[in-house]
PDB file of C-alpha atoms in Angstrom:
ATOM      1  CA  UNK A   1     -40.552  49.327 -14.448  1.00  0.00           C
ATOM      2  CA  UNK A   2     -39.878  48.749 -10.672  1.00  0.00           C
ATOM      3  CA  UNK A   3     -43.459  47.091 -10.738  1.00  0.00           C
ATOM      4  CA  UNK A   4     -42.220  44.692 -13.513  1.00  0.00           C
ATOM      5  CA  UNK A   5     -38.819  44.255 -12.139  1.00  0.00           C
ATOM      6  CA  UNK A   6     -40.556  42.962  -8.365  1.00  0.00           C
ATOM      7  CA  UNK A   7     -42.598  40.376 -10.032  1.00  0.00           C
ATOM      8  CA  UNK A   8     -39.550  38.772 -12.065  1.00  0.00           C
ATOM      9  CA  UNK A   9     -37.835  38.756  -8.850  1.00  0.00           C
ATOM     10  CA  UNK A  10     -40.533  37.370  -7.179  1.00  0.00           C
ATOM     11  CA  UNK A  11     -40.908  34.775  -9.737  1.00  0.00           C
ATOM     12  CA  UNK A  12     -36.827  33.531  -9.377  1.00  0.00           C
ATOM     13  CA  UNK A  13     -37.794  33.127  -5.592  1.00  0.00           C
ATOM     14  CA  UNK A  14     -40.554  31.131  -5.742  1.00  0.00           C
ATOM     15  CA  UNK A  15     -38.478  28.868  -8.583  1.00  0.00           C
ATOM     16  CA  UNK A  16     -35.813  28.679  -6.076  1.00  0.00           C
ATOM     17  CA  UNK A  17     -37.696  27.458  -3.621  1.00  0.00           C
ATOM     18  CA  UNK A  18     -40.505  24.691  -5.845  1.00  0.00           C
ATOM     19  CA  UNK A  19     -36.683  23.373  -6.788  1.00  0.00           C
ATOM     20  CA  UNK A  20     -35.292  22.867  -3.468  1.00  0.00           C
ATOM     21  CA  UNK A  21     -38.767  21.268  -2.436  1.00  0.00           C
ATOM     22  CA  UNK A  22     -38.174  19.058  -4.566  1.00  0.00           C
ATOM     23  CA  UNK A  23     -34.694  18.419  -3.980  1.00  0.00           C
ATOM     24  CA  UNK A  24     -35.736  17.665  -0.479  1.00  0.00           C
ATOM     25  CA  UNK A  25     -38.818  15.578  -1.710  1.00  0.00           C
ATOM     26  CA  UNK A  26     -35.823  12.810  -4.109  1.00  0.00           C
ATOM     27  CA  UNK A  27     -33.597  13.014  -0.654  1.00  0.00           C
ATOM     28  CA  UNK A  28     -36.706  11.039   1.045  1.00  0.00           C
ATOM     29  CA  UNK A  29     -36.372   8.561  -1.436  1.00  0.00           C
ATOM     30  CA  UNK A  30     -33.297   6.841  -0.891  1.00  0.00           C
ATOM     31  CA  UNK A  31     -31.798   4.881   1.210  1.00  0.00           C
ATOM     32  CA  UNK A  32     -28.361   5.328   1.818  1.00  0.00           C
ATOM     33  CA  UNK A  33     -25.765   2.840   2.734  1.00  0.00           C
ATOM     34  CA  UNK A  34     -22.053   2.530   3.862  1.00  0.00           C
ATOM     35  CA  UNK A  35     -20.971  -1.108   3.795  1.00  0.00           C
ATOM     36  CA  UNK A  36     -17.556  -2.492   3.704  1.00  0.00           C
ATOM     37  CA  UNK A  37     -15.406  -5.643   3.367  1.00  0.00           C
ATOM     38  CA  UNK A  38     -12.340  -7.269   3.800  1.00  0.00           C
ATOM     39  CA  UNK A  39      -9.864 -10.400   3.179  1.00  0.00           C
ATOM     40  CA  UNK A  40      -6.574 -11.923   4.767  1.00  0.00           C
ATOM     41  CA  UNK A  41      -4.634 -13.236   2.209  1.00  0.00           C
ATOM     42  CA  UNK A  42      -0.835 -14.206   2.446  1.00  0.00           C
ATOM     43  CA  UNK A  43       2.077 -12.029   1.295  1.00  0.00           C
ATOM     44  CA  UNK A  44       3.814 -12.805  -1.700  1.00  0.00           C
ATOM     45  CA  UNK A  45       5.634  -9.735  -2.307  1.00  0.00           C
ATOM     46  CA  UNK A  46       8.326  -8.510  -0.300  1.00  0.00           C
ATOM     47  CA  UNK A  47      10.676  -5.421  -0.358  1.00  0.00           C
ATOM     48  CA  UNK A  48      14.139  -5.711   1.102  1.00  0.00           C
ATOM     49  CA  UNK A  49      16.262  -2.111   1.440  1.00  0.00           C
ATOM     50  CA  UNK A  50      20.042  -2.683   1.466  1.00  0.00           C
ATOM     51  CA  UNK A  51      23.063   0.021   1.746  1.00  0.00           C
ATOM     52  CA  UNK A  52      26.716  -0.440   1.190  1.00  0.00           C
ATOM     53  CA  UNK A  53      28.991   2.399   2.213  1.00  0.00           C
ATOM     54  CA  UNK A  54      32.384   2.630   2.888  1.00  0.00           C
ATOM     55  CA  UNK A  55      33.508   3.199   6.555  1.00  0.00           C
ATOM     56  CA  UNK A  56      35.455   6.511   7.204  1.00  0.00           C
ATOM     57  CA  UNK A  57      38.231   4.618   8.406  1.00  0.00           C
ATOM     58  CA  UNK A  58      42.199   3.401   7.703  1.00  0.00           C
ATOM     59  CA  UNK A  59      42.233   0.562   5.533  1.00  0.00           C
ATOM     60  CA  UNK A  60      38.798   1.245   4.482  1.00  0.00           C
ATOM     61  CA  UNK A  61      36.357  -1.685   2.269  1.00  0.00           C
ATOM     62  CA  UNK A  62      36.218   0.306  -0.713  1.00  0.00           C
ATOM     63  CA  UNK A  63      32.762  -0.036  -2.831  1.00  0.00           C
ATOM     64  CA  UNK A  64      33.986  -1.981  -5.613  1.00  0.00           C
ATOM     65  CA  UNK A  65      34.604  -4.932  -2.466  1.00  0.00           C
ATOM     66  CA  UNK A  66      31.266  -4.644  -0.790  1.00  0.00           C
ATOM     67  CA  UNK A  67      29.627  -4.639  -4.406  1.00  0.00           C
ATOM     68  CA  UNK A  68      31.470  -8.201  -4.484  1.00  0.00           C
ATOM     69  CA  UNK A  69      30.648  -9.086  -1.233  1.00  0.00           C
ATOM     70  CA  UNK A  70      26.593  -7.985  -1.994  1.00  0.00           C
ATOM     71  CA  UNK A  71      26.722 -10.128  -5.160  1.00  0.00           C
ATOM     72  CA  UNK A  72      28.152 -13.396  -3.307  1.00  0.00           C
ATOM     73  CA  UNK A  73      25.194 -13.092  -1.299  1.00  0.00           C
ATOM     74  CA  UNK A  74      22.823 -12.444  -3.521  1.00  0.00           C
ATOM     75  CA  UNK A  75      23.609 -15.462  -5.576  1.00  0.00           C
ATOM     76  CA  UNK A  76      24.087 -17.875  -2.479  1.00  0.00           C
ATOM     77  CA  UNK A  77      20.427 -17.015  -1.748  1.00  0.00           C
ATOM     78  CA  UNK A  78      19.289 -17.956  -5.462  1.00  0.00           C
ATOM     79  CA  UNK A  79      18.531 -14.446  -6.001  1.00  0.00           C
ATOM     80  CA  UNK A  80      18.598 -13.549  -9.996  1.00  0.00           C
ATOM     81  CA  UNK A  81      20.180  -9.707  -9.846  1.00  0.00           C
ATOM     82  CA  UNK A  82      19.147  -8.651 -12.528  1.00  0.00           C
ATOM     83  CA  UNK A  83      15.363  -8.857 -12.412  1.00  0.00           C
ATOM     84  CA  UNK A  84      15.295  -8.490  -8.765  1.00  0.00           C
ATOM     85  CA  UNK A  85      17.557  -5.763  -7.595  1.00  0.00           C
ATOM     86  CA  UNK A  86      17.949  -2.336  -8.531  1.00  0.00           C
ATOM     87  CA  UNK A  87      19.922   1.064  -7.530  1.00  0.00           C
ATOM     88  CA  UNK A  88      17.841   3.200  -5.973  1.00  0.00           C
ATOM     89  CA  UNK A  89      20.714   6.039  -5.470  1.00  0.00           C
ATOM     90  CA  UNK A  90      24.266   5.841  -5.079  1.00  0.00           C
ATOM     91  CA  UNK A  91      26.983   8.945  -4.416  1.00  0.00           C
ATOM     92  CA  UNK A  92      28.258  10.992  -7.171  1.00  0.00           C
ATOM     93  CA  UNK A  93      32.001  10.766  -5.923  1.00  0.00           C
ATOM     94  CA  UNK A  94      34.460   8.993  -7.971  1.00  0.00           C
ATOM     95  CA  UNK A  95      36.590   7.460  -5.260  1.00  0.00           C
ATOM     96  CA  UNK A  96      39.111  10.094  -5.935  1.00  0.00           C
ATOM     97  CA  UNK A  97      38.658  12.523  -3.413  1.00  0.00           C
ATOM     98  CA  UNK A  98      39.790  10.494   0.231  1.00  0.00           C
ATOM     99  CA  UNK A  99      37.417  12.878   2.010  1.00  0.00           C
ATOM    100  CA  UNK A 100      34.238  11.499   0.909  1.00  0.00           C
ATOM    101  CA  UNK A 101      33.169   7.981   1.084  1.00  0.00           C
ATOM    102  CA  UNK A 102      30.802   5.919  -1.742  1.00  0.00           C
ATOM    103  CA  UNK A 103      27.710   4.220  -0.767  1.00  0.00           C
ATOM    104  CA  UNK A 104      24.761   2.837  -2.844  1.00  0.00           C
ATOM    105  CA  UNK A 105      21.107   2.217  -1.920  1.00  0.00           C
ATOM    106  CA  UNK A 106      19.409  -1.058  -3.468  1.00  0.00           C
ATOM    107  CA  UNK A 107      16.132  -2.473  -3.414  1.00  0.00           C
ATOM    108  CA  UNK A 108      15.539  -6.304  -3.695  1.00  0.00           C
ATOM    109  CA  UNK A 109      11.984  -7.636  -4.751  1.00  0.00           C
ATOM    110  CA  UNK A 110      11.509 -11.352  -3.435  1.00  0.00           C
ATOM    111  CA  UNK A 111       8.259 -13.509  -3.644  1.00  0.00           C
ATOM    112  CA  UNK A 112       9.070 -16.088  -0.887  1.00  0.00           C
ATOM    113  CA  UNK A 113       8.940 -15.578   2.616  1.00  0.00           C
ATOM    114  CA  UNK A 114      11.583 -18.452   3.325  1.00  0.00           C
ATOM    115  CA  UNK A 115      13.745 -16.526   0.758  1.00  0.00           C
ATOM    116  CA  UNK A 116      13.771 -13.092   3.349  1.00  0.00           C
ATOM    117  CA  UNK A 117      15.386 -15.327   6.213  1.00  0.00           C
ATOM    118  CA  UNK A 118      17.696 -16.950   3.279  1.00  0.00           C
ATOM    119  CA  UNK A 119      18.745 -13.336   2.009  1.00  0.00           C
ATOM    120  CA  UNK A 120      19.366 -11.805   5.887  1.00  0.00           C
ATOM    121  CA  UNK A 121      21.381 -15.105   6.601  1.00  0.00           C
ATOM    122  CA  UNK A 122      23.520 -14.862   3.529  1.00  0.00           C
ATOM    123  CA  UNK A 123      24.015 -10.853   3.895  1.00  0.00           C
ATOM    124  CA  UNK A 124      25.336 -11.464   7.123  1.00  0.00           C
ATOM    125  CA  UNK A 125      27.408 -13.603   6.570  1.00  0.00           C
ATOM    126  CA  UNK A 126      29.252 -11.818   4.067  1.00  0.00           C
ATOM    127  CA  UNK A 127      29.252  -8.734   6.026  1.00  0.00           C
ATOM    128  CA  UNK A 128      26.667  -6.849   5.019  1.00  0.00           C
ATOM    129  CA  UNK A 129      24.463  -5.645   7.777  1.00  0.00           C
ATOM    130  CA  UNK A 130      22.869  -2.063   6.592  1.00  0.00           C
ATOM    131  CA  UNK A 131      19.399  -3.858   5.073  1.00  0.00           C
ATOM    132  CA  UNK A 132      16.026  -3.789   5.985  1.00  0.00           C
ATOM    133  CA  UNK A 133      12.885  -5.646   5.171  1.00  0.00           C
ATOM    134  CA  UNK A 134      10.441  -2.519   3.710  1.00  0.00           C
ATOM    135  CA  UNK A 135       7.004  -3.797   2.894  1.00  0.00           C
ATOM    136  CA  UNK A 136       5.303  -6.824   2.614  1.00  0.00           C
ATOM    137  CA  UNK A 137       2.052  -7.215   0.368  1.00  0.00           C
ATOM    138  CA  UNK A 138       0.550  -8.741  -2.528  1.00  0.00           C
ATOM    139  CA  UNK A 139       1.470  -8.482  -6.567  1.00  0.00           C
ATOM    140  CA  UNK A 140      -2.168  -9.072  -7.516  1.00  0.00           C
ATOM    141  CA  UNK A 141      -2.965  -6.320  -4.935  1.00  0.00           C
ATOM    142  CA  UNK A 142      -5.409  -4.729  -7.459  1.00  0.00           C
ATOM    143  CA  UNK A 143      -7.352  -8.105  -8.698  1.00  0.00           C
ATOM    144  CA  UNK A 144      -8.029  -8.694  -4.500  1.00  0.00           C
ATOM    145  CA  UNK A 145      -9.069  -5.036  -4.052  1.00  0.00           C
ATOM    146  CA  UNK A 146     -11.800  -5.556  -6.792  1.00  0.00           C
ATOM    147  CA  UNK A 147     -13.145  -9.074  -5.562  1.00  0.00           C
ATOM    148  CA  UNK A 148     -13.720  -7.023  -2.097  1.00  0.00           C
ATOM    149  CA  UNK A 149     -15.401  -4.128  -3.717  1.00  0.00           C
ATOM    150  CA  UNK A 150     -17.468  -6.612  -5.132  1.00  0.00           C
ATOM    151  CA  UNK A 151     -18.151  -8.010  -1.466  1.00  0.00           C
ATOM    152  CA  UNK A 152     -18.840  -4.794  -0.367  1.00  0.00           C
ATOM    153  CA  UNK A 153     -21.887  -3.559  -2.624  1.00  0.00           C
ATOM    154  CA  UNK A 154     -23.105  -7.059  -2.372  1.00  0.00           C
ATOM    155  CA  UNK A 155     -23.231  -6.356   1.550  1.00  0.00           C
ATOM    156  CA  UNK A 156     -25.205  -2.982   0.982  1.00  0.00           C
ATOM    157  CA  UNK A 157     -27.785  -4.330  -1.168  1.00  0.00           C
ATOM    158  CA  UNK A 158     -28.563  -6.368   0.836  1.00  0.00           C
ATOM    159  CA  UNK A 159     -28.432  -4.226   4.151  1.00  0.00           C
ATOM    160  CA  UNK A 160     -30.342  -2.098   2.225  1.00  0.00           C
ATOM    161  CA  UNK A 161     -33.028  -4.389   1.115  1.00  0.00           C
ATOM    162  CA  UNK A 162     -33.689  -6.086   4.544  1.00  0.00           C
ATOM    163  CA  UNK A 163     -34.349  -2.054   6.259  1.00  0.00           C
ATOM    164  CA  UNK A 164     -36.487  -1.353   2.943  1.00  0.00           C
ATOM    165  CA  UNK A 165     -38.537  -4.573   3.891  1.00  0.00           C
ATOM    166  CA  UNK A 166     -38.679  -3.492   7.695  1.00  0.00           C
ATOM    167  CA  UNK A 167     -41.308  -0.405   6.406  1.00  0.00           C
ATOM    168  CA  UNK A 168     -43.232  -2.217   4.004  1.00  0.00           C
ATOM    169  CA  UNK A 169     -40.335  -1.012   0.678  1.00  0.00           C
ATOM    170  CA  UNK A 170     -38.237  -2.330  -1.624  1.00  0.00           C
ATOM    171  CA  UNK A 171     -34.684  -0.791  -3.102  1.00  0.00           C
ATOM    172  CA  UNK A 172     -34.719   0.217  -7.052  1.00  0.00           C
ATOM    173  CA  UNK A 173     -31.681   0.797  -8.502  1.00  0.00           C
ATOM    174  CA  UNK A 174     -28.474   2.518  -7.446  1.00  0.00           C
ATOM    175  CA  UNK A 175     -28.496   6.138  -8.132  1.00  0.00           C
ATOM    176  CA  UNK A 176     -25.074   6.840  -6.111  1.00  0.00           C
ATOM    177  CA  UNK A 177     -22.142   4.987  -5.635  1.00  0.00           C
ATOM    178  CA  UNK A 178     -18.788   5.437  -3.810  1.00  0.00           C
ATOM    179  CA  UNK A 179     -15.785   3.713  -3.547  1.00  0.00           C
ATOM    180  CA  UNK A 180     -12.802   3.773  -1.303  1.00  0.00           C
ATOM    181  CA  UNK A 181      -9.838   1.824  -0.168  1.00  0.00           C
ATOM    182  CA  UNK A 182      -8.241   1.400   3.220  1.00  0.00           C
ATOM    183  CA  UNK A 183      -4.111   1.142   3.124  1.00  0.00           C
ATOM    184  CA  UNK A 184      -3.195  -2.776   3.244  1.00  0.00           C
ATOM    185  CA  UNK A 185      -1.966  -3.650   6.020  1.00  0.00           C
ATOM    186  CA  UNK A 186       0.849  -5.880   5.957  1.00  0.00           C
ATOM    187  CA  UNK A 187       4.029  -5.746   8.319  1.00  0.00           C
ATOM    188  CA  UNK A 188       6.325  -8.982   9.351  1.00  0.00           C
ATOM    189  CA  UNK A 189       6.057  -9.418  13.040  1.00  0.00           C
ATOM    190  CA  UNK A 190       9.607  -8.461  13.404  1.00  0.00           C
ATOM    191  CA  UNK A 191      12.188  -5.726  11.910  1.00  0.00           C
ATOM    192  CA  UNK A 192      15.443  -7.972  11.320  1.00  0.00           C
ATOM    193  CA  UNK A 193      18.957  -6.257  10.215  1.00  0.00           C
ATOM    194  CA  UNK A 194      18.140  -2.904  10.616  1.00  0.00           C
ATOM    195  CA  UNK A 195      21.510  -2.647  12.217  1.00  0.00           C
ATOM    196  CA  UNK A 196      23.936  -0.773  10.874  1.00  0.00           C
ATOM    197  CA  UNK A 197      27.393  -1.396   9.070  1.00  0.00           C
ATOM    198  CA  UNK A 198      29.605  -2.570  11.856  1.00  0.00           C
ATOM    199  CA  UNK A 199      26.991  -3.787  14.265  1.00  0.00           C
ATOM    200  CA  UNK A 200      25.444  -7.023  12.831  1.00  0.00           C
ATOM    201  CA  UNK A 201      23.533  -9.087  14.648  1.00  0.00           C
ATOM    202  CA  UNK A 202      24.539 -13.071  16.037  1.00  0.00           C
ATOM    203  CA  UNK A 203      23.061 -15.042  13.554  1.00  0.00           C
ATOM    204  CA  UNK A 204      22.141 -17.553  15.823  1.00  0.00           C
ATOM    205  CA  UNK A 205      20.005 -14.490  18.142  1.00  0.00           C
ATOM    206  CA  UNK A 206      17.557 -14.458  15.001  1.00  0.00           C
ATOM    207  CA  UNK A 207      14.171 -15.891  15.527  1.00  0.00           C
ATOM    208  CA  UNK A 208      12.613 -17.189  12.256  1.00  0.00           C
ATOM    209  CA  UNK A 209      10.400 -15.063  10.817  1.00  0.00           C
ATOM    210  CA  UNK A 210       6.681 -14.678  10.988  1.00  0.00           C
ATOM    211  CA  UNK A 211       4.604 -12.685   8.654  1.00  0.00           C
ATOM    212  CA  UNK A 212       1.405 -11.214   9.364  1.00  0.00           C
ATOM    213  CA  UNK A 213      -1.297 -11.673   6.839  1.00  0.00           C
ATOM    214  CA  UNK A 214      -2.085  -8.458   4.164  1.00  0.00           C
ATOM    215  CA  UNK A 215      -5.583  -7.594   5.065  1.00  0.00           C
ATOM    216  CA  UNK A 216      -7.263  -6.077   2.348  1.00  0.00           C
ATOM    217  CA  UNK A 217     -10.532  -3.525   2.974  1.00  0.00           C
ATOM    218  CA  UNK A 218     -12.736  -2.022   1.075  1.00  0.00           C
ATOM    219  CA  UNK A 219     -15.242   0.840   1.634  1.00  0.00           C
ATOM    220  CA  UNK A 220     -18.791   1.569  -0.447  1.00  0.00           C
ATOM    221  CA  UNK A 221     -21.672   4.413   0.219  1.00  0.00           C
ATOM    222  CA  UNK A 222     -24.139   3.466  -2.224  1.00  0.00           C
ATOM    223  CA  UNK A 223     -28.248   4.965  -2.292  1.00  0.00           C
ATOM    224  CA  UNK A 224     -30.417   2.928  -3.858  1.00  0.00           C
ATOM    225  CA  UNK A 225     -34.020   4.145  -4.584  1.00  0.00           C
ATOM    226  CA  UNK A 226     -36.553   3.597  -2.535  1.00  0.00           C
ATOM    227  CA  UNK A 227     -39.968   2.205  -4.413  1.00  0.00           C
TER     228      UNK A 227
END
């Protein structure tokens, strides 16, 4: 029994290893490749943050006046409210208790850069300096990031072709592929209004704005086969 139980054992090993050898024997077939590529496009999406709040203070703007005051803005900048803004939190409090004070948190979706200046001008004038611009990028963000990954195994082919050549080889198919995005990068070239309520900035001490391009990257590792 021991006799019979050696040999099996023996037999598992020396699977083990014919496998791995020829594990290692496919890994010298390949060539492997990481390639990437990228785009600068211009933004067309931007995110504006704005907070109302009353100020803990004797004779007090209560909400219901800054809401008014947001509004006037809004609509002086050609902004349509309802498809472009929305409450992103607000405080429970109904105004009754004089101890705690209201505020509300929008966000504002614009697709013109000229209309971010128009919206800071316009909130500032009417008093409302707690907003902040929050990203700028791209609404066909997606569509870009596939044209690049396109770009990108292109590049590898390729790459991988030309060192196949340099030893007398050519590539066969792809046997492994890998994709994976950087973060797009896209950031104005200057914070304006972060102030807060009380502390606006002189209109005329704004600079016009500049906005960087959104650069958008993609990553491949691809093996092709060697032949």
């Amino acid at each position: 029994m021991k006799k019979i139980l050696f040999v099996a054992s023996a037999l598992l090993i020396a699977g083990a290893a014919t496998a791995q050898n020829s594990d290692m024997k496919m890994n010298r077939n390949y060539v492997e490749i990481n390639s990437s590529a990228d785009t600068l496009v211009a933004p067309n999406k931007f995110r504006i943050s704005i907070t109302i709040s009353e100020a803990p203070s004797k004779g007090k703007t209560t909400i219901a006046d800054l809401e008014k005051s947001l509004a006037t803005a809004l609509k002086a900048s050609g902004v349509d409210i309802k498809k472009q803004l929305v409450i992103t939190g607000q405080s429970n409090t109904d105004g009754k208790r004089k101890d705690i004070y209201q505020y509300k948190n929008y966000l504002l979706t614009l697709t013109e850069p000229t209309m971010v200046e128009t919206v800071f001008d316009e909130l500032q004038a009417n008093g409302i300096a707690n907003a902040s611009l929050t990203q700028s990028t791209r609404s066909d963000l997606k569509e870009l990031q596939a044209q690049v990954r396109v770009k990108a195994m292109k590049n590898a082919q390729q790459t991988a072709g030309e060192l196949a050549a340099a030893v007398g080889q050519k590539i066969g198919k792809a046997i492994v592929i890998e994709a994976y995005s950087s973060a797009p990068e896209a950031v104005a070239m200057r914070n304006v209004l972060a102030a807060k309520s009380g502390n606006a900035l002189q209109a005329d001490s704004m600079p016009d704005l500049n906005f960087n391009d959104v650069r958008v990257n993609q990553n491949v590792t691809v093996r092709f086969v060697l032949e």
